[in-house]
Tab-separated table of C-alpha atoms in Angstrom:
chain	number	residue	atom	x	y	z
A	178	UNK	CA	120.282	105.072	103.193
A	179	UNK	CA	118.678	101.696	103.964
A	180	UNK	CA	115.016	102.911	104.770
A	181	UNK	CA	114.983	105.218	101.479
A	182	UNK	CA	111.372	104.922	99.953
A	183	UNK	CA	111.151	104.858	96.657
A	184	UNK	CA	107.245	106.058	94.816
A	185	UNK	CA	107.547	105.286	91.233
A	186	UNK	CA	105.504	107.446	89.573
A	187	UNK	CA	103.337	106.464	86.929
A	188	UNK	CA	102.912	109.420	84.381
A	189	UNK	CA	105.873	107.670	83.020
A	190	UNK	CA	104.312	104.093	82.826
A	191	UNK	CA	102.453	102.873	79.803
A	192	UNK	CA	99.152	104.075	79.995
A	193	UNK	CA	97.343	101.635	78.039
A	194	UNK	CA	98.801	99.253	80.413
A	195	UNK	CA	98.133	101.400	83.592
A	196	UNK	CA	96.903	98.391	85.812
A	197	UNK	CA	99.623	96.114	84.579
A	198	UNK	CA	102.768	98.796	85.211
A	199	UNK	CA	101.034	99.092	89.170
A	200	UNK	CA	101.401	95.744	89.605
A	201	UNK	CA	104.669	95.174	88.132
A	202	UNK	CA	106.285	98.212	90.171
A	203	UNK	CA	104.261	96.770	93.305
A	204	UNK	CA	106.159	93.497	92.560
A	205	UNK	CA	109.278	95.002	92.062
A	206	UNK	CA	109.857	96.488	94.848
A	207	UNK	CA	108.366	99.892	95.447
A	208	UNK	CA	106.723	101.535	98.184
A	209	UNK	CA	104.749	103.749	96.943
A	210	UNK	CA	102.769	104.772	94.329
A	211	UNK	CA	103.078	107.811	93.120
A	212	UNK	CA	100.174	109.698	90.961
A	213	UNK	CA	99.898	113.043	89.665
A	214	UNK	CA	97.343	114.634	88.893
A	215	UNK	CA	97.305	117.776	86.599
A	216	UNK	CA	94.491	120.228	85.670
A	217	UNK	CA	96.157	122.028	82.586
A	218	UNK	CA	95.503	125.269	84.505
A	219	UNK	CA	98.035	124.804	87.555
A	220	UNK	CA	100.428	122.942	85.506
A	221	UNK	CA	100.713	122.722	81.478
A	222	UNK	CA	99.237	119.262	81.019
A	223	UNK	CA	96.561	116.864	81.789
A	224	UNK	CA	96.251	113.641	83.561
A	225	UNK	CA	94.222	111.276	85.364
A	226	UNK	CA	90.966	112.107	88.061
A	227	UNK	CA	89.693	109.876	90.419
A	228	UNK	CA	87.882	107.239	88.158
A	229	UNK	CA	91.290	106.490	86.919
A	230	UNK	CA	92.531	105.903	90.559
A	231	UNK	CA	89.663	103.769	91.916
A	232	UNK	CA	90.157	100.910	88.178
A	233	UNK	CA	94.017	100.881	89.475
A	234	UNK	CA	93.238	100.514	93.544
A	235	UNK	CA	92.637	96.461	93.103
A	236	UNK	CA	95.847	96.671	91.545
A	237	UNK	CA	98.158	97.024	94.262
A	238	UNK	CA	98.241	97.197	97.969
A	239	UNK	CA	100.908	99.872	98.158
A	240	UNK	CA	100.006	103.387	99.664
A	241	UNK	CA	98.643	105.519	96.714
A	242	UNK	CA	100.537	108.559	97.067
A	243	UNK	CA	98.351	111.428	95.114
A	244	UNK	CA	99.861	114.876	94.007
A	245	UNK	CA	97.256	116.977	93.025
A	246	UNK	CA	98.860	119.638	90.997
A	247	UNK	CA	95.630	121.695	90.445
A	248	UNK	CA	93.963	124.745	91.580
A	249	UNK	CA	91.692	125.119	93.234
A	250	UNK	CA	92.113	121.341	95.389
A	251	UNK	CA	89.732	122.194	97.607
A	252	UNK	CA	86.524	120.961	96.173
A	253	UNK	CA	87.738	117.725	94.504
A	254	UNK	CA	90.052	116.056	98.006
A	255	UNK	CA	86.927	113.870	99.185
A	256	UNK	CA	87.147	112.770	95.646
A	257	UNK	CA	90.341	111.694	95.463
A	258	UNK	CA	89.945	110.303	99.251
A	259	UNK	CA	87.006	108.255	97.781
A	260	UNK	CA	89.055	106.499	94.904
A	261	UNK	CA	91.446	105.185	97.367
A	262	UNK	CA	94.317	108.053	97.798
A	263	UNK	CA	96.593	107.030	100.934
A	264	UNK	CA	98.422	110.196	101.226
A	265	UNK	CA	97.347	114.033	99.105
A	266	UNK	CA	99.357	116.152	98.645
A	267	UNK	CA	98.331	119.849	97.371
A	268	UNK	CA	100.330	122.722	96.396
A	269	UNK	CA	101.519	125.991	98.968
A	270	UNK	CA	101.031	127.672	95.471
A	271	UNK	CA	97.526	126.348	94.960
A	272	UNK	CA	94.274	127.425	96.871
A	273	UNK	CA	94.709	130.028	99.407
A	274	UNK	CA	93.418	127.878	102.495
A	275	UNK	CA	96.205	125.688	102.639
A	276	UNK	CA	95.788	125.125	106.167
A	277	UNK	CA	91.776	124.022	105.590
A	278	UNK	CA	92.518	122.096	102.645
A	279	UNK	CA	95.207	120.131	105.365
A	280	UNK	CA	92.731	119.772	107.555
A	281	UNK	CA	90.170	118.272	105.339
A	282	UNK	CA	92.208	115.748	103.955
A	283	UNK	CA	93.469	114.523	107.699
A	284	UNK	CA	89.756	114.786	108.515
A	285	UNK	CA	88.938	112.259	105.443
A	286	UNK	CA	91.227	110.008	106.939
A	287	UNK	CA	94.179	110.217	104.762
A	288	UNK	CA	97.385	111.623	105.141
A	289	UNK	CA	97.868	115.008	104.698
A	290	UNK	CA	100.951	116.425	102.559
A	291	UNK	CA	102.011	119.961	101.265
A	292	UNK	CA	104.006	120.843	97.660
A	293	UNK	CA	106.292	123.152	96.404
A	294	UNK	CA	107.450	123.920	93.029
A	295	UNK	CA	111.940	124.406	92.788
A	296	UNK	CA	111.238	128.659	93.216
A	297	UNK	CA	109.281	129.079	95.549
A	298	UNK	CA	111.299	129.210	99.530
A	299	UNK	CA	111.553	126.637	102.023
A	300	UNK	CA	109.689	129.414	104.335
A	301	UNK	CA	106.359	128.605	102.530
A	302	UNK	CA	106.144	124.974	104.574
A	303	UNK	CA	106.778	126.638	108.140
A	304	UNK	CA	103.308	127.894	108.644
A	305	UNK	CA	101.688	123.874	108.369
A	306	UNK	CA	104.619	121.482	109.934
A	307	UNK	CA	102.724	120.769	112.271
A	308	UNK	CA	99.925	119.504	109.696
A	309	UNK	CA	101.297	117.210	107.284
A	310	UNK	CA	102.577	114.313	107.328
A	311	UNK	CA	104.813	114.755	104.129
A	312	UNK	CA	106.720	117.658	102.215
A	313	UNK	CA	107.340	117.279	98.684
A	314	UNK	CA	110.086	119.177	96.995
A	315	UNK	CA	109.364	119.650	93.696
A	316	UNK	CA	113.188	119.782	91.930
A	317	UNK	CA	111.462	120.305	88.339
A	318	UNK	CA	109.049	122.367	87.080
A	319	UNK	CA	105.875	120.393	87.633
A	320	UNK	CA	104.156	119.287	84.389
A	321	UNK	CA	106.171	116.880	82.255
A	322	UNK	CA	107.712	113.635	83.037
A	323	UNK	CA	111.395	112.939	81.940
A	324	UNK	CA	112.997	116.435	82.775
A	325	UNK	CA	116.113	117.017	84.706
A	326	UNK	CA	117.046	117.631	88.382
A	327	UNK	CA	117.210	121.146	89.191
A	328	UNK	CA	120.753	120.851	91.397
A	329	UNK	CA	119.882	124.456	92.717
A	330	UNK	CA	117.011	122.334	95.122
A	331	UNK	CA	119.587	120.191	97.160
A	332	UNK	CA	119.963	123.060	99.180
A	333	UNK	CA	116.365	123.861	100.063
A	334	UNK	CA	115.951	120.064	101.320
A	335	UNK	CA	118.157	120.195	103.756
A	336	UNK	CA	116.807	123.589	104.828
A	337	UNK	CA	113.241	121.875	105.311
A	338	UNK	CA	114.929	118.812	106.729
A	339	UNK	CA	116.242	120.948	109.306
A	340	UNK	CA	112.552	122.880	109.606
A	341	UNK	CA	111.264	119.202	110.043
A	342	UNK	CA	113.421	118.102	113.215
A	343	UNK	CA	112.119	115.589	115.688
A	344	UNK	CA	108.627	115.794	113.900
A	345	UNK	CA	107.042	112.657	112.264
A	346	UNK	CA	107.034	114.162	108.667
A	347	UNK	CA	108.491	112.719	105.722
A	348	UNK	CA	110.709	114.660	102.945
A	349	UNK	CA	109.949	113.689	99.445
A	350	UNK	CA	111.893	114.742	96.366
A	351	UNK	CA	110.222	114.725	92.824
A	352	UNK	CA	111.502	115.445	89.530
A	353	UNK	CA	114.776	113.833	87.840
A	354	UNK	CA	115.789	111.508	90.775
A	355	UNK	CA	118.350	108.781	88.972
A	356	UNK	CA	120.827	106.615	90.570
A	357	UNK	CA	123.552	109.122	89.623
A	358	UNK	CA	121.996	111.893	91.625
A	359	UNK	CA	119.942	110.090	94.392
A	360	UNK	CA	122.629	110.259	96.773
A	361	UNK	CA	122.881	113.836	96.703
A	362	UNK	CA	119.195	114.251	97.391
A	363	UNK	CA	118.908	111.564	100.495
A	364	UNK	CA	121.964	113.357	101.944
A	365	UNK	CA	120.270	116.510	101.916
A	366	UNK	CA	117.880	114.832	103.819
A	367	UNK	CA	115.448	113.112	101.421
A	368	UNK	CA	113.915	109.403	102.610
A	369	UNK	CA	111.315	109.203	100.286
A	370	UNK	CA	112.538	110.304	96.301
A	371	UNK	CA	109.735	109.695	93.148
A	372	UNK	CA	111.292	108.267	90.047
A	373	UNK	CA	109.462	108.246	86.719
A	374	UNK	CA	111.572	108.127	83.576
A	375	UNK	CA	113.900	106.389	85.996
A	376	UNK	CA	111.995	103.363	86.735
A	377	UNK	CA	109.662	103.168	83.430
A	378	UNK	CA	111.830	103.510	80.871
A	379	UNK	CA	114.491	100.513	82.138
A	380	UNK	CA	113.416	96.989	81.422
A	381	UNK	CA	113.804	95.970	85.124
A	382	UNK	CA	112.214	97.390	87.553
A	383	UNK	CA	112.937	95.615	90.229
A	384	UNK	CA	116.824	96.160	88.930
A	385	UNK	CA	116.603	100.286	89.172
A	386	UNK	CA	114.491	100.865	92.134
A	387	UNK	CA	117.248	98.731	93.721
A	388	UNK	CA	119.885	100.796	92.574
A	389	UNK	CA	118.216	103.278	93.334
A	390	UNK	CA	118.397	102.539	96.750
A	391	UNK	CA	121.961	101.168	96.551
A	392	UNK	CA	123.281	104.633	95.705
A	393	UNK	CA	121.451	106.303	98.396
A	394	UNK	CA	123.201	103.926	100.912
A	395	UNK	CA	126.582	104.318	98.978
């Protein structure tokens, strides 16, 4: 798959090199740039807020794609939107005005996208397809970089690839996307995978996200 977007994400990158690692992934290759963001509530760890994502927005031109694994969202998106987020993404799990916390970030500016963790049904995304602009399939349990693909998931993206259809909304899969498994997931309808562990812990990263996209297309 030739137009396969790859978002590096950088909970796997060396933090006290943050700025460096965005550059170097920008440089390599990437098309994204993939943050999460964790509360220690929502999820079972803790990561970076929006002062962390303005220092790295000089750093690369590449959209900033944000995953805000937190609850409640709602009163920190104009915060995030601030610091230079391109896309947000909050949880179906999270909140319980998914389709105002949509709407906000749209009305920010940004682009709007939706989560959901590897149990939860492809049915919770068909209320709000018509307001995002991404889907992210969670295919670990959200929380820790460096875990593995949950295979049970493949199915469930090609169920919301098919939900999707002729609209302009894009199908992301995070959580233990490697070139030995990243052709299952763009088959299943994936054109935009995250890859942490992947990317980071290789000593070219120009090298894997190519590879990356090399199996996709193989």
């Amino acid at each position: 798959m030739a137009d396969l977007k790859i978002a590096p994400s950088i909970l796997s990158a060396d933090f006290a090199r943050l700025g460096e690692e965005v550059a170097a992934i920008d440089k390599a290759g990437c098309d994204y740039i993939h943050i999460d963001v964790m509360d220690g509530h929502f999820v079972p760890n803790l990561t970076m807020g929006p002062p962390v994502i303005k220092a790295l927005r000089g750093c690369s031109d590449k959209p900033f794609d944000v995953h805000l694994m937190i609850d409640p969202a709602a009163p920190y998106l104009a915060d995030y939107a601030d610091a230079g987020a391109d896309i947000i993404t909050v949880h179906a799990e999270a909140d319980i005005h998914l389709h105002r916390n949509l709407q906000v970030i749209r009305g920010l500016g940004k682009k709007a996208g939706v989560s959901i963790n590897p149990s939860t049904p492809a049915a919770a995304v068909a209320p709000v397809l018509d307001d995002v602009d991404l889907i992210l399939v969670m295919s670990v349990n959200p929380g820790f970089g460096g875990q593995s693909y949950i295979s049970s998931v493949t199915p469930k993206i090609a169920e919301i690839k098919a939900m999707i259809g002729d609209r302009p909304v894009e199908l992301e899969v995070d959580g233990g996307v490697k070139p030995d498994n990243v052709a299952e997931v763009a088959a299943a309808g994936a054109n935009v995978v995250v890859a942490g562990s992947a990317v980071f812990h290789g000593n070219d990263y120009a090298a894997t996200i190519g590879a990356l996209r090399d199996a996709a297309g193989g």
